[in-house]
Coordinates of C-alpha atoms and ligand atoms in Angstrom, one line a residue:
X1 CA 0.0 0.0 0.0
X2 CA 3.0 2.3 0.0
X3 CA 3.1 5.2 -2.4
X4 CA 5.9 6.1 -4.6
X5 CA 6.2 9.8 -5.2
X6 CA 6.4 10.6 -8.9
X7 CA 5.1 7.1 -9.8
X8 CA 1.6 6.9 -8.3
X9 CA 1.2 10.6 -9.0
X10 CA 3.4 12.7 -11.1
X11 CA 4.7 15.7 -9.3
X12 CA 6.3 19.1 -10.1
X13 CA 9.9 19.1 -11.2
X14 CA 12.2 20.3 -8.5
X15 CA 12.9 23.7 -10.0
X16 CA 9.2 24.5 -10.2
X17 CA 8.6 23.3 -6.6
X18 CA 11.5 25.5 -5.4
X19 CA 10.2 28.5 -7.4
X20 CA 6.7 28.1 -5.9
X21 CA 8.1 27.8 -2.4
X22 CA 10.4 30.8 -2.9
X23 CA 7.5 32.9 -4.2
X24 CA 5.6 32.2 -1.0
X25 CA 2.7 30.2 -2.7
X26 CA 3.6 27.0 -0.9
X27 CA 3.6 27.9 2.7
X28 CA 4.7 24.6 4.2
X29 CA 1.3 24.1 6.0
X30 CA -0.9 21.0 6.3
X31 CA -4.6 20.9 6.7
X32 CA -4.3 19.2 10.1
X33 CA -1.9 21.9 11.2
X34 CA -4.0 24.8 9.9
X35 CA -7.0 23.6 11.9
X36 CA -4.8 23.3 15.0
X37 CA -3.5 26.8 14.6
X38 CA -7.0 28.3 14.1
X39 CA -8.3 26.5 17.1
X40 CA -5.5 27.9 19.2
X41 CA -5.9 31.4 17.8
X42 CA -9.7 31.7 18.1
X43 CA -11.1 28.6 19.9
X44 CA -14.6 29.9 20.5
X45 CA -15.4 31.2 17.1
X46 CA -18.0 29.3 15.1
X47 CA -16.5 27.1 12.4
X48 CA -19.3 24.9 11.2
X49 CA -23.1 24.7 11.3
X50 CA -25.1 21.7 10.2
X51 CA -28.7 23.0 10.4
X52 CA -30.7 19.8 9.7
X53 CA -32.6 18.0 11.0
X54 CA -31.7 19.9 14.2
X55 CA -29.1 22.6 14.3
X56 CA -25.6 21.4 15.4
X57 CA -22.6 23.7 15.7
X58 CA -18.9 23.3 16.1
X59 CA -16.5 26.0 17.3
X60 CA -12.9 25.8 16.0
X61 CA -11.9 24.2 19.3
X62 CA -14.7 21.6 19.0
X63 CA -13.9 20.8 15.4
X64 CA -10.2 20.4 16.3
X65 CA -10.9 18.1 19.2
X66 CA -13.4 16.1 17.2
X67 CA -10.8 15.7 14.4
X68 CA -8.2 14.6 16.9
X69 CA -10.3 12.0 18.6
X70 CA -11.6 10.6 15.3
X71 CA -8.0 10.6 13.9
X72 CA -6.9 8.6 17.0
X73 CA -9.8 6.2 16.4
X74 CA -8.9 5.7 12.7
X75 CA -5.2 5.2 13.6
X76 CA -6.2 2.6 16.3
X77 CA -8.0 0.7 13.6
X78 CA -4.9 0.6 11.5
X79 CA -5.6 3.4 9.1
X80 CA -2.4 5.4 8.4
X81 CA -0.4 7.7 6.3
X82 CA -1.0 7.2 2.6
X83 CA -4.0 4.9 3.0
X84 CA -7.0 5.7 0.8
X85 CA -10.5 6.2 2.3
X86 CA -13.5 6.7 0.0
X87 CA -15.6 9.3 1.6
X88 CA -19.2 9.5 0.3
X89 CA -21.0 11.9 2.6
X90 CA -23.7 14.5 1.9
X91 CA -23.6 18.0 3.3
X92 CA -23.5 17.0 7.0
X93 CA -21.1 17.9 9.7
X94 CA -19.5 14.5 9.8
X95 CA -18.1 15.2 6.4
X96 CA -15.9 18.0 7.7
X97 CA -14.9 16.0 10.9
X98 CA -14.0 12.9 8.9
X99 CA -11.8 14.6 6.3
X100 CA -9.9 16.6 8.9
X101 CA -9.3 13.4 10.9
X102 CA -8.0 11.8 7.8
X103 CA -5.8 14.8 6.9
X104 CA -4.3 14.7 10.4
X105 CA -3.1 11.1 10.1
X106 CA -2.1 11.6 6.4
X107 CA -4.7 9.2 5.1
X108 CA -6.1 10.3 1.8
X109 CA -9.9 10.9 1.4
X110 CA -11.2 10.0 -2.1
X111 CA -14.1 12.3 -2.6
X112 CA -17.1 10.4 -4.0
X113 CA -20.4 12.3 -4.7
X114 CA -23.6 11.2 -2.9
X115 CA -25.0 10.5 -6.4
X116 CA -22.5 7.8 -7.1
X117 CA -23.6 4.2 -7.1
X118 CA -22.1 0.7 -7.3
X119 CA -20.3 1.2 -10.6
X120 CA -18.4 4.3 -9.5
X121 CA -17.9 3.3 -5.8
X122 CA -16.7 -0.2 -6.7
X123 CA -14.2 1.3 -9.2
X124 CA -12.9 4.0 -6.7
X125 CA -12.5 1.4 -4.0
X126 CA -10.7 -1.1 -6.2
X127 CA -8.6 1.3 -8.2
X128 CA -7.5 3.3 -5.2
X129 CA -7.1 0.1 -3.1
X130 CA -9.2 1.8 -0.4
X131 CA -8.9 0.4 3.1
X132 CA -12.1 2.2 4.3
X133 CA -15.4 3.6 3.0
X134 CA -17.4 6.2 4.8
X135 CA -21.2 6.6 4.2
X136 CA -24.3 8.1 5.6
X137 CA -26.8 5.4 6.7
X138 CA -29.9 6.1 4.6
X139 CA -29.9 9.5 3.0
X140 CA -32.1 11.2 0.3
X141 CA -34.2 8.0 0.1
X142 CA -31.2 5.8 -0.7
X143 CA -29.7 3.2 1.7
X144 CA -25.9 3.5 1.4
X145 CA -25.4 0.5 3.8
X146 CA -26.6 -2.0 1.1
X147 CA -24.4 -0.4 -1.4
X148 CA -21.4 -0.7 1.0
X149 CA -22.2 -4.4 1.6
X150 CA -22.1 -5.1 -2.1
X151 CA -18.9 -3.1 -2.7
X152 CA -17.2 -4.7 0.3
X153 CA -17.7 -8.2 -1.2
X154 CA -15.9 -7.3 -4.4
X155 CA -13.1 -5.2 -2.8
X156 CA -10.5 -7.3 -0.9
X157 CA -8.6 -4.2 0.3
X158 CA -11.7 -2.7 2.0
X159 CA -11.4 -3.4 5.7
X160 CA -13.8 -0.9 7.2
X161 CA -17.2 0.7 6.4
X162 CA -18.0 3.6 8.7
X163 CA -21.5 4.9 8.9
X164 CA -22.6 8.4 10.0
X165 CA -26.0 7.3 11.5
X166 CA -27.5 3.9 12.1
X167 CA -24.7 1.5 11.0
X168 CA -26.7 -1.7 10.3
X169 CA -24.1 -4.4 9.7
X170 CA -21.2 -1.9 9.6
X171 CA -19.4 0.3 12.1
X172 CA -21.0 3.5 13.5
X173 CA -18.8 6.5 13.0
X174 CA -19.8 7.5 16.5
X175 CA -17.9 4.5 17.9
X176 CA -14.6 5.4 16.3
X177 CA -13.3 8.4 18.3
X178 CA -11.0 7.7 21.2
X179 CA -8.5 9.5 23.4
X180 CA -5.7 11.0 21.3
X181 CA -2.4 9.3 22.0
X182 CA -0.3 11.1 19.5
X183 CA 0.9 7.8 18.2
X184 CA 0.8 8.7 14.5
X185 CA 3.0 10.9 12.4
X186 CA 1.2 13.5 10.3
X187 CA 1.9 14.2 6.6
X188 CA 4.5 16.6 5.2
X189 CA 3.2 19.7 3.3
X190 CA 4.5 18.4 0.0
X191 CA 2.7 15.1 0.3
X192 CA -0.8 14.2 -1.0
X193 CA -3.8 15.4 1.0
X194 CA -6.5 13.7 -1.0
X195 CA -7.7 12.4 -4.3
X196 CA -10.4 14.5 -6.0
X197 CA -12.5 13.3 -9.0
X198 CA -12.3 14.5 -12.5
X199 CA -15.5 14.9 -14.6
X200 CA -13.6 12.9 -17.1
X201 CA -13.7 12.0 -20.8
X202 CA -12.8 8.4 -20.5
X203 CA -14.5 5.1 -19.7
X204 CA -13.6 5.4 -16.0
X205 CA -13.3 8.6 -13.9
X206 CA -9.7 9.7 -13.2
X207 CA -8.4 10.5 -9.7
X208 CA -6.7 13.8 -9.1
X209 CA -3.9 13.9 -6.6
X210 CA -3.7 17.2 -4.7
X211 CA -1.0 18.1 -2.1
X212 CA -1.4 20.1 1.1
X213 CA 0.9 22.8 -0.3
X214 CA -0.7 23.2 -3.7
X215 CA -4.4 23.0 -2.6
X216 CA -3.9 25.4 0.4
X217 CA -2.4 27.9 -2.0
X218 CA -5.6 27.7 -4.2
X219 CA -7.6 28.3 -1.0
X220 CA -5.8 31.4 0.4
X221 CA -5.4 32.8 -3.2
X222 CA -9.1 32.4 -3.6
X223 CA -9.8 34.0 -0.2
X224 CA -7.8 37.1 -1.2
X225 CA -9.7 37.5 -4.5
X226 CA -13.2 36.9 -3.0
X227 CA -12.6 38.9 0.2
X228 CA -13.1 35.9 2.5
X229 CA -12.2 36.7 6.1
X230 CA -13.2 35.8 9.7
X231 CA -16.6 37.5 9.2
X232 CA -17.5 35.4 6.1
X233 CA -20.5 33.1 6.6
X234 CA -20.5 30.7 3.7
X235 CA -23.4 28.5 2.6
X236 CA -22.4 25.2 1.0
X237 CA -25.3 24.8 -1.4
X238 CA -23.7 22.4 -3.9
X239 CA -22.5 18.9 -2.8
X240 CA -19.6 19.5 -0.4
X241 CA -17.4 16.9 -2.1
X242 CA -17.3 18.9 -5.3
X243 CA -14.1 20.9 -6.0
X244 CA -16.0 24.2 -6.5
X245 CA -17.8 24.5 -3.2
X246 CA -14.8 22.9 -1.4
X247 CA -12.1 25.3 -2.7
X248 CA -13.4 28.2 -4.7
X249 CA -13.2 29.6 -2.1
X250 CA -15.4 27.0 -0.6
X251 CA -15.8 25.6 2.9
X252 CA -12.1 24.8 3.1
X253 CA -11.2 28.4 2.1
X254 CA -13.6 29.8 4.7
X255 CA -12.2 27.5 7.5
X256 CA -8.7 28.6 6.5
X257 CA -9.7 32.2 7.0
X258 CA -11.4 31.5 10.3
X259 CA -14.9 32.2 9.0
X260 CA -18.1 30.1 9.4
X261 CA -19.3 27.4 7.1
X262 CA -23.0 26.5 7.0
X263 CA -24.0 23.2 5.3
X264 CA -27.1 23.4 3.2
X265 CA -28.9 20.0 2.9
X266 CA -30.5 20.9 -0.4
X267 CA -29.8 23.8 -2.8
X268 CA -33.4 24.8 -3.6
X269 CA -34.6 28.3 -2.6
X270 CA -37.1 26.8 -0.2
X271 CA -34.3 25.3 1.8
X272 CA -31.5 27.8 1.2
X273 CA -33.3 31.2 1.5
X274 CA -34.5 30.6 5.1
X275 CA -30.9 29.6 6.0
X276 CA -29.5 32.8 4.3
X277 CA -31.8 34.8 6.6
X278 CA -31.4 32.8 9.9
X279 CA -27.6 32.1 9.6
X280 CA -26.9 35.6 8.2
X281 CA -25.1 34.1 5.1
X282 CA -22.7 36.5 3.3
X283 CA -21.4 34.3 0.5
X284 CA -22.2 31.1 -1.6
X285 CA -21.4 29.4 -4.8
X286 CA -23.9 28.1 -7.4
X287 CA -23.9 26.3 -10.8
X288 CA -25.7 28.3 -13.6
X289 CA -29.1 26.4 -13.5
X290 CA -29.3 27.0 -9.7
X291 CA -28.4 30.6 -10.1
X292 CA -31.3 30.9 -12.6
X293 CA -33.7 29.3 -10.1
X294 CA -32.5 31.6 -7.3
X295 CA -32.7 34.7 -9.4
X296 CA -36.4 33.9 -10.3
X297 CA -37.3 32.9 -6.8
X298 CA -35.8 36.0 -5.2
X299 CA -38.5 38.2 -6.7
X300 CA -41.1 36.6 -4.5
X301 CA -39.0 35.5 -1.5
X302 CA -40.4 36.3 1.9
X303 CA -37.0 36.0 3.5
X304 CA -34.5 38.8 4.1
X305 CA -31.6 38.1 1.8
X306 CA -29.9 41.4 2.3
X307 CA -27.0 39.9 4.2
X308 CA -25.8 38.2 1.0
X309 CA -22.8 40.0 -0.3
X310 CA -21.3 37.8 -3.0
X311 CA -22.6 34.9 -5.2
X312 CA -20.0 32.9 -7.2
X313 CA -21.4 31.2 -10.3
X314 CA -19.4 28.5 -12.2
X315 CA -19.0 24.9 -13.2
X316 CA -20.6 25.5 -16.6
X317 CA -21.1 28.4 -18.9
X318 CA -23.3 31.1 -17.4
X319 CA -25.2 33.0 -20.1
X320 CA -24.7 36.8 -20.2
X321 CA -28.4 37.5 -20.0
X322 CA -28.8 35.4 -16.9
X323 CA -25.6 37.0 -15.4
X324 CA -27.1 40.4 -15.9
X325 CA -30.2 39.5 -13.8
X326 CA -28.4 38.1 -10.8
X327 CA -27.1 41.2 -9.0
X328 CA -30.4 43.2 -9.1
X329 CA -32.5 40.1 -8.1
X330 CA -30.4 38.9 -5.2
X331 CA -29.1 42.3 -4.1
X332 CA -25.4 41.2 -4.0
X333 CA -22.3 41.1 -6.1
X334 CA -21.7 38.4 -8.8
X335 CA -18.4 36.7 -9.4
X336 CA -18.0 34.2 -12.3
X337 CA -15.6 31.3 -11.7
X338 CA -14.2 29.0 -14.2
X339 CA -12.2 26.2 -12.5
X340 CA -11.3 22.6 -12.6
X341 CA -10.5 20.0 -10.0
X342 CA -7.2 19.5 -11.8
X343 CA -6.1 22.9 -10.7
X344 CA -6.4 26.3 -12.6
X345 CA -9.2 28.5 -11.2
X346 CA -10.2 31.8 -12.8
X347 CA -12.3 34.5 -11.1
X348 CA -13.7 37.8 -12.3
X349 CA -12.6 40.4 -9.7
X350 CA -14.6 42.4 -7.3
X351 CA -13.4 45.6 -8.9
X352 CA -14.0 44.5 -12.5
X353 CA -16.6 46.5 -14.4
X354 CA -20.0 45.1 -14.9
X355 CA -19.4 44.2 -18.6
X356 CA -16.3 42.1 -17.6
X357 CA -18.2 40.3 -14.9
X358 CA -21.1 39.4 -17.1
X359 CA -19.2 38.5 -20.3
X360 CA -16.1 36.7 -19.1
X361 CA -15.2 33.8 -16.9
X362 CA -12.4 35.6 -15.1
X363 CA -8.6 35.4 -14.9
X364 CA -6.3 33.1 -13.0
X365 CA -5.7 33.2 -9.3
X366 CA -1.9 33.3 -9.5
X367 CA 0.7 35.4 -11.4
X368 CA 2.4 32.1 -11.9
X369 CA -0.5 30.4 -13.6
X370 CA 0.8 29.9 -17.1
X371 CA -2.0 29.9 -19.7
X372 CA -1.4 29.0 -23.3
X373 CA -4.1 29.2 -26.0
X374 CA -3.1 27.1 -29.0
X375 CA -4.5 25.8 -32.4
X376 CA -5.0 22.2 -33.3
X377 CA -1.3 21.9 -34.1
X378 CA -0.2 23.2 -30.7
X379 CA 0.9 26.7 -31.9
X380 CA 0.0 29.7 -29.9
X381 CA -2.9 31.7 -31.5
X382 CA -2.8 35.5 -31.6
X383 CA -4.3 37.2 -28.5
X384 CA -8.1 37.5 -28.8
X385 CA -8.5 34.4 -31.0
X386 CA -10.0 31.1 -29.8
X387 CA -7.9 28.1 -29.1
X388 CA -7.3 25.2 -26.8
X389 CA -6.5 26.1 -23.2
X390 CA -3.3 24.6 -21.8
X391 CA -2.2 25.5 -18.3
X392 CA 0.5 24.8 -15.7
X393 CA 1.2 26.4 -12.4
X394 CA 1.5 26.2 -8.6
X395 CA -1.8 24.4 -8.0
X396 CA -2.3 22.5 -11.3
X397 CA -1.5 18.8 -11.2
X398 CA 1.2 17.3 -13.4
X399 CA -0.7 14.1 -13.9
X400 CA -3.6 11.9 -12.7
X401 CA -3.2 9.2 -10.1
X402 CA -1.8 6.0 -11.6
X403 CA -2.6 6.8 -15.2
X404 CA 0.6 7.0 -17.2
X405 CA -1.0 6.3 -20.6
X406 CA -3.8 8.8 -20.1
X407 CA -1.3 11.4 -18.7
X408 CA 0.8 11.1 -21.9
X409 CA -2.3 12.4 -23.8
X410 CA -3.6 14.9 -21.2
X411 CA -0.4 16.7 -20.5
X412 CA 2.3 18.2 -22.8
X413 CA 5.8 17.0 -22.5
X414 CA 6.7 20.2 -20.6
X415 CA 3.9 19.6 -18.1
X416 CA 0.9 21.7 -19.4
X417 CA -2.5 20.2 -18.6
X418 CA -4.7 20.0 -21.7
X419 CA -8.0 21.3 -20.3
X420 CA -10.1 20.4 -23.3
X421 CA -11.7 23.8 -23.1
X422 CA -11.8 26.3 -26.0
X423 CA -11.2 29.8 -24.8
X424 CA -10.3 33.3 -25.9
X425 CA -8.3 35.9 -23.9
X426 CA -9.5 39.5 -23.7
X427 CA -7.0 42.4 -23.6
X428 CA -7.4 42.5 -19.8
X429 CA -6.3 38.9 -19.5
X430 CA -9.7 37.5 -18.7
X431 CA -10.8 34.2 -20.3
X432 CA -14.0 33.7 -22.2
X433 CA -15.1 30.0 -22.5
X434 CA -16.3 29.5 -26.0
X435 CA -16.7 25.7 -26.0
X436 CA -15.1 22.4 -25.5
X437 CA -12.9 20.1 -27.6
X438 CA -13.1 17.2 -25.0
X439 CA -15.7 14.5 -25.3
X440 CA -17.7 15.4 -22.3
X441 CA -21.3 16.5 -21.5
X442 CA -21.7 19.4 -19.0
X443 CA -25.1 18.9 -17.5
X444 CA -25.4 22.2 -15.6
X445 CA -22.0 21.7 -13.9
X446 CA -22.3 17.9 -13.5
X447 CA -19.9 16.4 -16.0
X448 CA -20.6 13.1 -17.8
X449 CA -18.0 11.2 -19.8
X450 CA -19.9 9.7 -22.8
X451 CA -17.6 6.7 -23.0
X452 CA -18.5 5.7 -19.5
X453 CA -22.2 5.6 -20.4
X454 CA -21.6 4.1 -23.8
X455 CA -19.7 1.2 -22.2
X456 CA -22.7 0.4 -20.1
X457 CA -25.3 0.6 -22.9
X458 CA -23.1 -1.7 -25.0
X459 CA -23.6 -4.4 -22.5
X460 CA -27.3 -4.5 -23.3
X461 CA -27.9 -7.7 -25.3
X462 CA -30.0 -6.0 -28.0
X463 CA -27.5 -3.2 -28.6
X464 CA -25.1 -3.3 -31.5
X465 CA -23.6 0.2 -31.1
X466 CA -24.1 3.4 -29.2
X467 CA -22.9 7.0 -29.3
X468 CA -23.7 9.5 -26.5
X469 CA -23.7 13.2 -27.3
X470 CA -24.7 16.5 -25.7
X471 CA -28.0 18.2 -26.7
X472 CA -28.5 21.9 -26.0
X473 CA -30.9 22.5 -23.1
X474 CA -32.4 25.8 -22.0
X475 CA -32.1 25.1 -18.3
X476 CA -29.1 22.8 -17.9
X477 CA -27.1 24.1 -20.8
X478 CA -26.7 20.6 -22.0
X479 CA -28.4 17.2 -21.7
X480 CA -27.4 13.8 -22.9
X481 CA -28.7 11.9 -25.9
X482 CA -27.8 8.3 -26.7
X483 CA -28.1 7.3 -30.3
X484 CA -28.5 3.5 -30.3
X485 CA -28.2 1.0 -33.2
X486 CA -29.9 -2.3 -32.3
X487 CA -28.6 -5.7 -33.3
X488 CA -30.0 -7.2 -36.5
X489 CA -33.1 -9.2 -35.6
X490 CA -33.4 -7.7 -32.1
X491 CA -37.0 -6.8 -31.1
X492 CA -37.7 -3.1 -31.0
X493 CA -37.0 -1.4 -27.7
X494 CA -38.4 1.7 -26.1
X495 CA -36.1 4.5 -24.9
X496 CA -37.2 3.9 -21.3
X497 CA -35.8 0.3 -21.4
X498 CA -32.3 1.6 -22.2
X499 CA -32.6 4.2 -19.4
X500 CA -33.7 1.5 -17.0
X501 CA -30.9 -0.8 -18.1
X502 CA -28.3 2.0 -17.3
X503 CA -29.9 2.8 -14.0
X504 CA -30.1 -0.8 -12.9
X505 CA -26.4 -1.2 -13.5
X506 CA -25.9 1.1 -10.5
X507 CA -24.6 4.4 -11.7
X508 CA -25.2 8.1 -10.7
X509 CA -28.6 9.2 -11.9
X510 CA -27.2 12.2 -13.7
X511 CA -25.4 9.9 -16.1
X512 CA -28.5 8.1 -17.3
X513 CA -29.2 9.4 -20.8
X514 CA -31.9 12.1 -20.8
X515 CA -32.9 11.1 -24.3
X516 CA -32.5 7.9 -26.3
X517 CA -33.0 7.6 -30.1
X518 CA -32.8 4.5 -32.2
X519 CA -31.0 4.9 -35.6
X520 CA -29.9 2.6 -38.4
X521 CA -26.3 3.9 -38.7
X522 CA -24.1 6.7 -37.4
X523 CA -22.5 9.3 -39.6
X524 CA -18.9 8.5 -40.3
X525 CA -15.8 10.6 -40.6
X526 CA -13.4 10.3 -43.6
X527 CA -11.5 7.4 -41.9
X528 CA -14.6 5.5 -41.0
X529 CA -14.9 6.6 -37.3
X530 CA -18.2 7.7 -35.8
X531 CA -18.5 11.4 -36.4
X532 CA -19.5 12.8 -33.0
X533 CA -19.4 16.2 -34.5
X534 CA -22.1 15.4 -37.0
X535 CA -24.2 13.5 -34.4
X536 CA -24.0 16.6 -32.2
X537 CA -25.2 18.9 -35.0
X538 CA -28.1 16.5 -35.7
X539 CA -28.9 16.5 -32.0
X540 CA -29.1 20.4 -32.1
X541 CA -32.6 20.0 -33.4
X542 CA -33.8 18.7 -30.1
Ligands
AMP1 P1 -13.6 19.0 -13.9 O1 -12.3 18.8 -14.7 O2 -14.5 17.8 -13.8 O3 -13.3 19.6 -12.5 O4 -14.5 20.1 -14.7 C1 -13.9 21.3 -15.0 C2 -14.5 21.7 -16.3 O5 -15.8 22.4 -16.1 C3 -13.7 22.8 -17.0 O6 -12.6 22.2 -17.7 C4 -14.8 23.4 -17.9 O7 -15.0 22.5 -19.0 C5 -16.0 23.3 -17.1 N1 -16.3 24.7 -16.4 C6 -16.0 25.0 -15.1 N2 -16.4 26.2 -14.9 C7 -16.9 26.8 -16.0 C8 -17.4 28.0 -16.4 N3 -17.5 29.1 -15.5 N4 -17.8 28.2 -17.7 C9 -17.7 27.2 -18.6 N5 -17.2 26.0 -18.3 C10 -16.8 25.7 -17.0
DBH2 O1 -16.4 22.7 -12.7 C1 -15.5 22.7 -11.8 O2 -14.8 21.6 -11.6 C2 -15.1 23.9 -11.0 C3 -15.8 25.1 -11.3 C4 -15.5 26.2 -10.5 C5 -14.1 23.9 -10.1 O3 -13.4 22.7 -9.9 C6 -13.8 25.0 -9.4 C7 -14.5 26.2 -9.6 O4 -12.8 25.0 -8.5

């Protein structure tokens, strides 16, 4: 289970690491150490609020102590430095306790989304050789304990399942904490802190290795840009495991600054607006479809939303028209954010003019974020023209976890990450996202890798071939459409039976195709490959 630096996860060449340290970006801190320092500096300040079903709160001292006791309990069960632990928790206080406990002992959380099912979880546990898996009991109408039992059978490395709630056949998280004995050695700042998930373009999701040094820089860099400080009261409206609400500036950024994080169980206005009023929320982050819903709902809201100072919108393209409506409707500032779990994050700035805020997706956090915009042949395009976005910098990974072949395609030889996004740079250095070259569907911020869904549909006995593409959608931006060719002689099928087949395989619901169409053949490219481009333009008619 040992990790080999540079092999399991490619890292920065030494001269880059030295430069990032010398520039003061990498401060030599760890997550566990930061919480300890904040708890010492302001023990009684409120760190965390979990409002449902009854309001629970944690001061910095309480969070620090909880993390310590939980860390000691994990260590006593043999979980240690470098071990991977799949954490699949919704927006509940246990999420924050668990990840800080793991940070402290140097075990690596692998952040699964609550929507993930057997296909994804089984893969994460096997591929990461996870030793433990943390779940809620039953949540949102789904029983994660059954899922864990099935995954455990197929994953020899998995020794523990911890449950926040009624544990059933597994171990209750509440039984884990014990007296801290200081028997473990914490991680070094340059070591991995966790594995984040990529939206992906391939058959299986990629794991993104982030270090304490690099991720902490993205946090305090974001805090400076967004004006996060000890008075910030941040609402985590999106799933807490997602990179955007975690780090841009997110709940981790807010804890770094000594502010207060409030976990929102659901992102709809009926749940979020009362919390904005009662918890005096000042800041939150939303994906574009949610921002639209909030903008509309604010007109008739009975709650006092006047405490809200800043709303960040990102994850998918936010239309200019929608962006113009947000500030007047919610009575706060808007900031667009264009980021990726692999690293690079761009923000519009608080002092940008309105036109820049509503028409661009911002500029990078760091003066040392290198951005190249290139044509198909890899040559830089003149400023102002569209091209492929490549990037490298102090918080952008140099490669995915254990994926050398994929890394050879996704990174240039000199370490630039090929984002797959098509962008243009304005004279002020702001980026405008024009589109995407990668094979991915962005369903209102939730990313779907067509190949992953295609592989599942191909397993259907009546299916000869399948191609999954994006269809424009007014609300989500994009939805998914599966073009299916049936086997010769197969009985006709209804779209719903394909959807049911995918769902029954145990996969996140947002990956089930929104639409299914049966066709006789796919359009081909010159060399006889399926032309996704042409399929997409056919799909535009939807
Ligand atoms: P991931 O790599 O899964 O973290 O997803 C990051 C991707 O989301 C980016 O590469 C973009 O394709 C997309 N994305 C994120 N924010 C924005 C935004 N503000 N506008 C357009 N696309 C975005
Ligand atoms: O979409 C993303 O992955 C994303 C969007 C905004 C992100 O990772 C981020 C900000 O940090």
